[in-house]
Amino acid sequence: MNVLFLNGPNLNLLGQREPEIYGNLKLSDIEDMVRNRAAELNIEVAFFQSNHEGELVNQIQQAASNYDYVVINAGAYTHTSIALNDAIIGSGINAIEIHLSNIHARESYRKQSMIAKACIGSINGFGASSYILGLEACMLNNNKSND
Ligand code: DQA
């Protein structure tokens, strides 16, 4: 099984960006954590971050033929992007939505996710562990599909 982790705008600033909300780990630290867990689970992982909506759309479209799952932290595009929603639905990729923070416990404009309906499920509020839980969710969903 192989999984692509997609990160949207400003997630390249993790480590320095509002650490009281997003923690002290850099994106590269989180990627290392995911790589370690993926090795234990025998899952291949890849990572892509962009601040540009269209690049994320391109990645989602291409992922459909190359990956079993996309785990996506779309950052602020979560709350605005019909294009990401359409890309997930249109490409048919299995997607799982993740967030470091609990988006339901923050500003009201963060409560709505434009991509939630297109995703298998969502995980939010567990900090860097949301990424590990996202990986494990792929594995559990894949096992369920193969039952
Ligand atoms: C985020 C939550 C979003 O509302 C925010 O715009 C982000 C990060 C999270 O991981 O908690 O950039 O997706």
PDB file of N, CA, C and O and ligand atoms in Angstrom, residues 7-11 14 17-18 21-22 72-79 97-103 106-107 109-112 123-125 127 130-131, ligand 1:
ATOM      1  N   ASN A   7       0.222  18.502   2.116  1.00  0.00           N
ATOM      2  CA  ASN A   7       0.110  19.613   3.066  1.00  0.00           C
ATOM      3  C   ASN A   7      -0.087  20.915   2.313  1.00  0.00           C
ATOM      4  O   ASN A   7       0.639  21.206   1.358  1.00  0.00           O
ATOM      5  N   GLY A   8      -1.053  21.692   2.765  1.00  0.00           N
ATOM      6  CA  GLY A   8      -1.389  22.940   2.109  1.00  0.00           C
ATOM      7  C   GLY A   8      -0.657  24.142   2.682  1.00  0.00           C
ATOM      8  O   GLY A   8       0.403  24.003   3.309  1.00  0.00           O
ATOM      9  N   PRO A   9      -1.233  25.323   2.484  1.00  0.00           N
ATOM     10  CA  PRO A   9      -0.536  26.574   2.761  1.00  0.00           C
ATOM     11  C   PRO A   9      -0.138  26.746   4.223  1.00  0.00           C
ATOM     12  O   PRO A   9      -0.886  26.382   5.127  1.00  0.00           O
ATOM     13  N   ASN A  10       1.054  27.286   4.382  1.00  0.00           N
ATOM     14  CA  ASN A  10       1.620  27.669   5.680  1.00  0.00           C
ATOM     15  C   ASN A  10       2.078  26.492   6.540  1.00  0.00           C
ATOM     16  O   ASN A  10       2.639  26.694   7.612  1.00  0.00           O
ATOM     17  N   LEU A  11       1.847  25.286   6.071  1.00  0.00           N
ATOM     18  CA  LEU A  11       2.311  24.142   6.865  1.00  0.00           C
ATOM     19  C   LEU A  11       3.828  23.988   6.743  1.00  0.00           C
ATOM     20  O   LEU A  11       4.450  23.323   7.569  1.00  0.00           O
ATOM     21  N   LEU A  14       5.544  25.194   9.988  1.00  0.00           N
ATOM     22  CA  LEU A  14       5.404  24.491  11.278  1.00  0.00           C
ATOM     23  C   LEU A  14       6.725  24.532  12.036  1.00  0.00           C
ATOM     24  O   LEU A  14       7.801  24.408  11.447  1.00  0.00           O
ATOM     25  N   ARG A  17       5.427  28.606  13.500  1.00  0.00           N
ATOM     26  CA  ARG A  17       4.111  29.211  13.317  1.00  0.00           C
ATOM     27  C   ARG A  17       3.193  28.876  14.497  1.00  0.00           C
ATOM     28  O   ARG A  17       2.862  27.697  14.711  1.00  0.00           O
ATOM     29  N   GLU A  18       2.746  29.892  15.241  1.00  0.00           N
ATOM     30  CA  GLU A  18       1.791  29.707  16.342  1.00  0.00           C
ATOM     31  C   GLU A  18       2.000  28.362  17.059  1.00  0.00           C
ATOM     32  O   GLU A  18       1.104  27.511  17.052  1.00  0.00           O
ATOM     33  N   ILE A  21      -0.602  26.596  19.139  1.00  0.00           N
ATOM     34  CA  ILE A  21      -1.707  25.896  18.450  1.00  0.00           C
ATOM     35  C   ILE A  21      -1.190  24.670  17.708  1.00  0.00           C
ATOM     36  O   ILE A  21      -1.782  23.597  17.756  1.00  0.00           O
ATOM     37  N   TYR A  22      -0.044  24.850  17.005  1.00  0.00           N
ATOM     38  CA  TYR A  22       0.406  23.793  16.083  1.00  0.00           C
ATOM     39  C   TYR A  22       1.598  22.983  16.585  1.00  0.00           C
ATOM     40  O   TYR A  22       2.034  22.049  15.911  1.00  0.00           O
ATOM     41  N   ILE A  72      -4.651  14.288   3.654  1.00  0.00           N
ATOM     42  CA  ILE A  72      -4.514  15.704   3.312  1.00  0.00           C
ATOM     43  C   ILE A  72      -4.793  16.629   4.489  1.00  0.00           C
ATOM     44  O   ILE A  72      -5.845  16.538   5.130  1.00  0.00           O
ATOM     45  N   ASN A  73      -3.798  17.476   4.782  1.00  0.00           N
ATOM     46  CA  ASN A  73      -4.015  18.633   5.645  1.00  0.00           C
ATOM     47  C   ASN A  73      -4.014  19.834   4.702  1.00  0.00           C
ATOM     48  O   ASN A  73      -2.947  20.319   4.297  1.00  0.00           O
ATOM     49  N   ALA A  74      -5.192  20.283   4.350  1.00  0.00           N
ATOM     50  CA  ALA A  74      -5.318  21.335   3.334  1.00  0.00           C
ATOM     51  C   ALA A  74      -5.136  22.728   3.925  1.00  0.00           C
ATOM     52  O   ALA A  74      -5.287  23.723   3.199  1.00  0.00           O
ATOM     53  N   GLY A  75      -4.786  22.824   5.225  1.00  0.00           N
ATOM     54  CA  GLY A  75      -4.591  24.141   5.839  1.00  0.00           C
ATOM     55  C   GLY A  75      -5.851  24.988   5.639  1.00  0.00           C
ATOM     56  O   GLY A  75      -6.978  24.486   5.692  1.00  0.00           O
ATOM     57  N   ALA A  76      -5.652  26.263   5.365  1.00  0.00           N
ATOM     58  CA  ALA A  76      -6.794  27.177   5.247  1.00  0.00           C
ATOM     59  C   ALA A  76      -7.663  26.867   4.024  1.00  0.00           C
ATOM     60  O   ALA A  76      -8.852  27.220   4.003  1.00  0.00           O
ATOM     61  N   TYR A  77      -7.090  26.175   3.028  1.00  0.00           N
ATOM     62  CA  TYR A  77      -7.922  25.797   1.862  1.00  0.00           C
ATOM     63  C   TYR A  77      -9.035  24.833   2.249  1.00  0.00           C
ATOM     64  O   TYR A  77     -10.018  24.696   1.529  1.00  0.00           O
ATOM     65  N   THR A  78      -8.859  24.172   3.386  1.00  0.00           N
ATOM     66  CA  THR A  78      -9.922  23.305   3.908  1.00  0.00           C
ATOM     67  C   THR A  78     -11.260  24.040   3.932  1.00  0.00           C
ATOM     68  O   THR A  78     -12.304  23.465   3.620  1.00  0.00           O
ATOM     69  N   HIS A  79     -11.184  25.305   4.315  1.00  0.00           N
ATOM     70  CA  HIS A  79     -12.407  26.051   4.609  1.00  0.00           C
ATOM     71  C   HIS A  79     -12.939  26.813   3.402  1.00  0.00           C
ATOM     72  O   HIS A  79     -14.004  27.434   3.479  1.00  0.00           O
ATOM     73  N   GLU A  97      -8.933  13.330   5.635  1.00  0.00           N
ATOM     74  CA  GLU A  97      -8.643  14.721   6.029  1.00  0.00           C
ATOM     75  C   GLU A  97      -8.033  14.739   7.423  1.00  0.00           C
ATOM     76  O   GLU A  97      -8.541  14.071   8.322  1.00  0.00           O
ATOM     77  N   ILE A  98      -6.957  15.495   7.572  1.00  0.00           N
ATOM     78  CA  ILE A  98      -6.360  15.626   8.907  1.00  0.00           C
ATOM     79  C   ILE A  98      -6.068  17.091   9.224  1.00  0.00           C
ATOM     80  O   ILE A  98      -5.857  17.910   8.323  1.00  0.00           O
ATOM     81  N   HIS A  99      -6.044  17.379  10.524  1.00  0.00           N
ATOM     82  CA  HIS A  99      -5.626  18.697  11.027  1.00  0.00           C
ATOM     83  C   HIS A  99      -4.887  18.510  12.339  1.00  0.00           C
ATOM     84  O   HIS A  99      -5.247  17.633  13.139  1.00  0.00           O
ATOM     85  N   LEU A 100      -3.894  19.346  12.557  1.00  0.00           N
ATOM     86  CA  LEU A 100      -3.198  19.338  13.843  1.00  0.00           C
ATOM     87  C   LEU A 100      -4.116  19.820  14.965  1.00  0.00           C
ATOM     88  O   LEU A 100      -4.195  19.204  16.033  1.00  0.00           O
ATOM     89  N   SER A 101      -4.804  20.921  14.704  1.00  0.00           N
ATOM     90  CA  SER A 101      -5.663  21.519  15.732  1.00  0.00           C
ATOM     91  C   SER A 101      -7.090  20.988  15.608  1.00  0.00           C
ATOM     92  O   SER A 101      -7.462  20.418  14.576  1.00  0.00           O
ATOM     93  N   ASN A 102      -7.859  21.195  16.672  1.00  0.00           N
ATOM     94  CA  ASN A 102      -9.283  20.834  16.638  1.00  0.00           C
ATOM     95  C   ASN A 102     -10.037  21.984  15.977  1.00  0.00           C
ATOM     96  O   ASN A 102     -10.335  22.991  16.626  1.00  0.00           O
ATOM     97  N   ILE A 103     -10.330  21.840  14.697  1.00  0.00           N
ATOM     98  CA  ILE A 103     -10.920  22.957  13.938  1.00  0.00           C
ATOM     99  C   ILE A 103     -12.321  23.314  14.450  1.00  0.00           C
ATOM    100  O   ILE A 103     -12.801  24.413  14.200  1.00  0.00           O
ATOM    101  N   ARG A 106     -12.243  26.163  17.419  1.00  0.00           N
ATOM    102  CA  ARG A 106     -11.544  27.413  17.129  1.00  0.00           C
ATOM    103  C   ARG A 106     -12.512  28.452  16.549  1.00  0.00           C
ATOM    104  O   ARG A 106     -13.701  28.420  16.847  1.00  0.00           O
ATOM    105  N   GLU A 107     -12.015  29.359  15.721  1.00  0.00           N
ATOM    106  CA  GLU A 107     -12.878  30.381  15.129  1.00  0.00           C
ATOM    107  C   GLU A 107     -13.990  29.703  14.327  1.00  0.00           C
ATOM    108  O   GLU A 107     -13.780  28.642  13.739  1.00  0.00           O
ATOM    109  N   TYR A 109     -15.179  30.291  11.465  1.00  0.00           N
ATOM    110  CA  TYR A 109     -14.910  30.047  10.045  1.00  0.00           C
ATOM    111  C   TYR A 109     -14.077  28.795   9.800  1.00  0.00           C
ATOM    112  O   TYR A 109     -13.962  28.342   8.668  1.00  0.00           O
ATOM    113  N   ARG A 110     -13.503  28.234  10.868  1.00  0.00           N
ATOM    114  CA  ARG A 110     -12.735  26.992  10.694  1.00  0.00           C
ATOM    115  C   ARG A 110     -13.595  25.741  10.882  1.00  0.00           C
ATOM    116  O   ARG A 110     -13.159  24.620  10.640  1.00  0.00           O
ATOM    117  N   LYS A 111     -14.828  25.943  11.361  1.00  0.00           N
ATOM    118  CA  LYS A 111     -15.676  24.772  11.654  1.00  0.00           C
ATOM    119  C   LYS A 111     -16.103  24.058  10.380  1.00  0.00           C
ATOM    120  O   LYS A 111     -16.366  22.866  10.382  1.00  0.00           O
ATOM    121  N   GLN A 112     -16.218  24.824   9.279  1.00  0.00           N
ATOM    122  CA  GLN A 112     -16.674  24.200   8.041  1.00  0.00           C
ATOM    123  C   GLN A 112     -15.491  23.686   7.230  1.00  0.00           C
ATOM    124  O   GLN A 112     -14.508  24.384   7.027  1.00  0.00           O
ATOM    125  N   ILE A 123      -9.668  13.465  10.860  1.00  0.00           N
ATOM    126  CA  ILE A 123      -9.004  13.375  12.166  1.00  0.00           C
ATOM    127  C   ILE A 123      -8.496  14.770  12.477  1.00  0.00           C
ATOM    128  O   ILE A 123      -7.809  15.369  11.642  1.00  0.00           O
ATOM    129  N   ASN A 124      -8.840  15.307  13.627  1.00  0.00           N
ATOM    130  CA  ASN A 124      -8.303  16.628  13.954  1.00  0.00           C
ATOM    131  C   ASN A 124      -8.158  16.793  15.445  1.00  0.00           C
ATOM    132  O   ASN A 124      -8.891  16.193  16.219  1.00  0.00           O
ATOM    133  N   GLY A 125      -7.146  17.576  15.831  1.00  0.00           N
ATOM    134  CA  GLY A 125      -6.987  17.927  17.233  1.00  0.00           C
ATOM    135  C   GLY A 125      -5.901  17.160  17.964  1.00  0.00           C
ATOM    136  O   GLY A 125      -5.698  17.373  19.153  1.00  0.00           O
ATOM    137  N   GLY A 127      -2.588  17.132  17.218  1.00  0.00           N
ATOM    138  CA  GLY A 127      -1.242  17.626  16.925  1.00  0.00           C
ATOM    139  C   GLY A 127      -0.570  16.755  15.873  1.00  0.00           C
ATOM    140  O   GLY A 127      -1.234  16.241  14.952  1.00  0.00           O
ATOM    141  N   SER A 130      -1.996  13.488  14.648  1.00  0.00           N
ATOM    142  CA  SER A 130      -3.058  13.403  13.630  1.00  0.00           C
ATOM    143  C   SER A 130      -2.509  12.774  12.348  1.00  0.00           C
ATOM    144  O   SER A 130      -3.230  12.075  11.629  1.00  0.00           O
ATOM    145  N   TYR A 131      -1.222  13.028  12.066  1.00  0.00           N
ATOM    146  CA  TYR A 131      -0.611  12.457  10.855  1.00  0.00           C
ATOM    147  C   TYR A 131      -0.448  10.942  10.991  1.00  0.00           C
ATOM    148  O   TYR A 131      -0.685  10.186  10.045  1.00  0.00           O
TER     149      TYR A 131
HETATM  150  C1  DQA B   1      -4.971  23.412  10.116  1.00  0.00           C
HETATM  151  C2  DQA B   1      -6.227  24.161  10.562  1.00  0.00           C
HETATM  152  C3  DQA B   1      -6.591  25.237   9.549  1.00  0.00           C
HETATM  153  O1  DQA B   1      -7.747  25.944   9.974  1.00  0.00           O
HETATM  154  C4  DQA B   1      -5.459  26.227   9.385  1.00  0.00           C
HETATM  155  O2  DQA B   1      -5.773  27.189   8.402  1.00  0.00           O
HETATM  156  C5  DQA B   1      -4.165  25.572   9.115  1.00  0.00           C
HETATM  157  C6  DQA B   1      -3.813  24.362   9.849  1.00  0.00           C
HETATM  158  C7  DQA B   1      -4.500  22.393  11.188  1.00  0.00           C
HETATM  159  O3  DQA B   1      -3.713  21.515  10.841  1.00  0.00           O
HETATM  160  O4  DQA B   1      -4.882  22.496  12.347  1.00  0.00           O
HETATM  161  O5  DQA B   1      -3.352  26.057   8.336  1.00  0.00           O
HETATM  162  O6  DQA B   1      -5.276  22.677   8.932  1.00  0.00           O
END
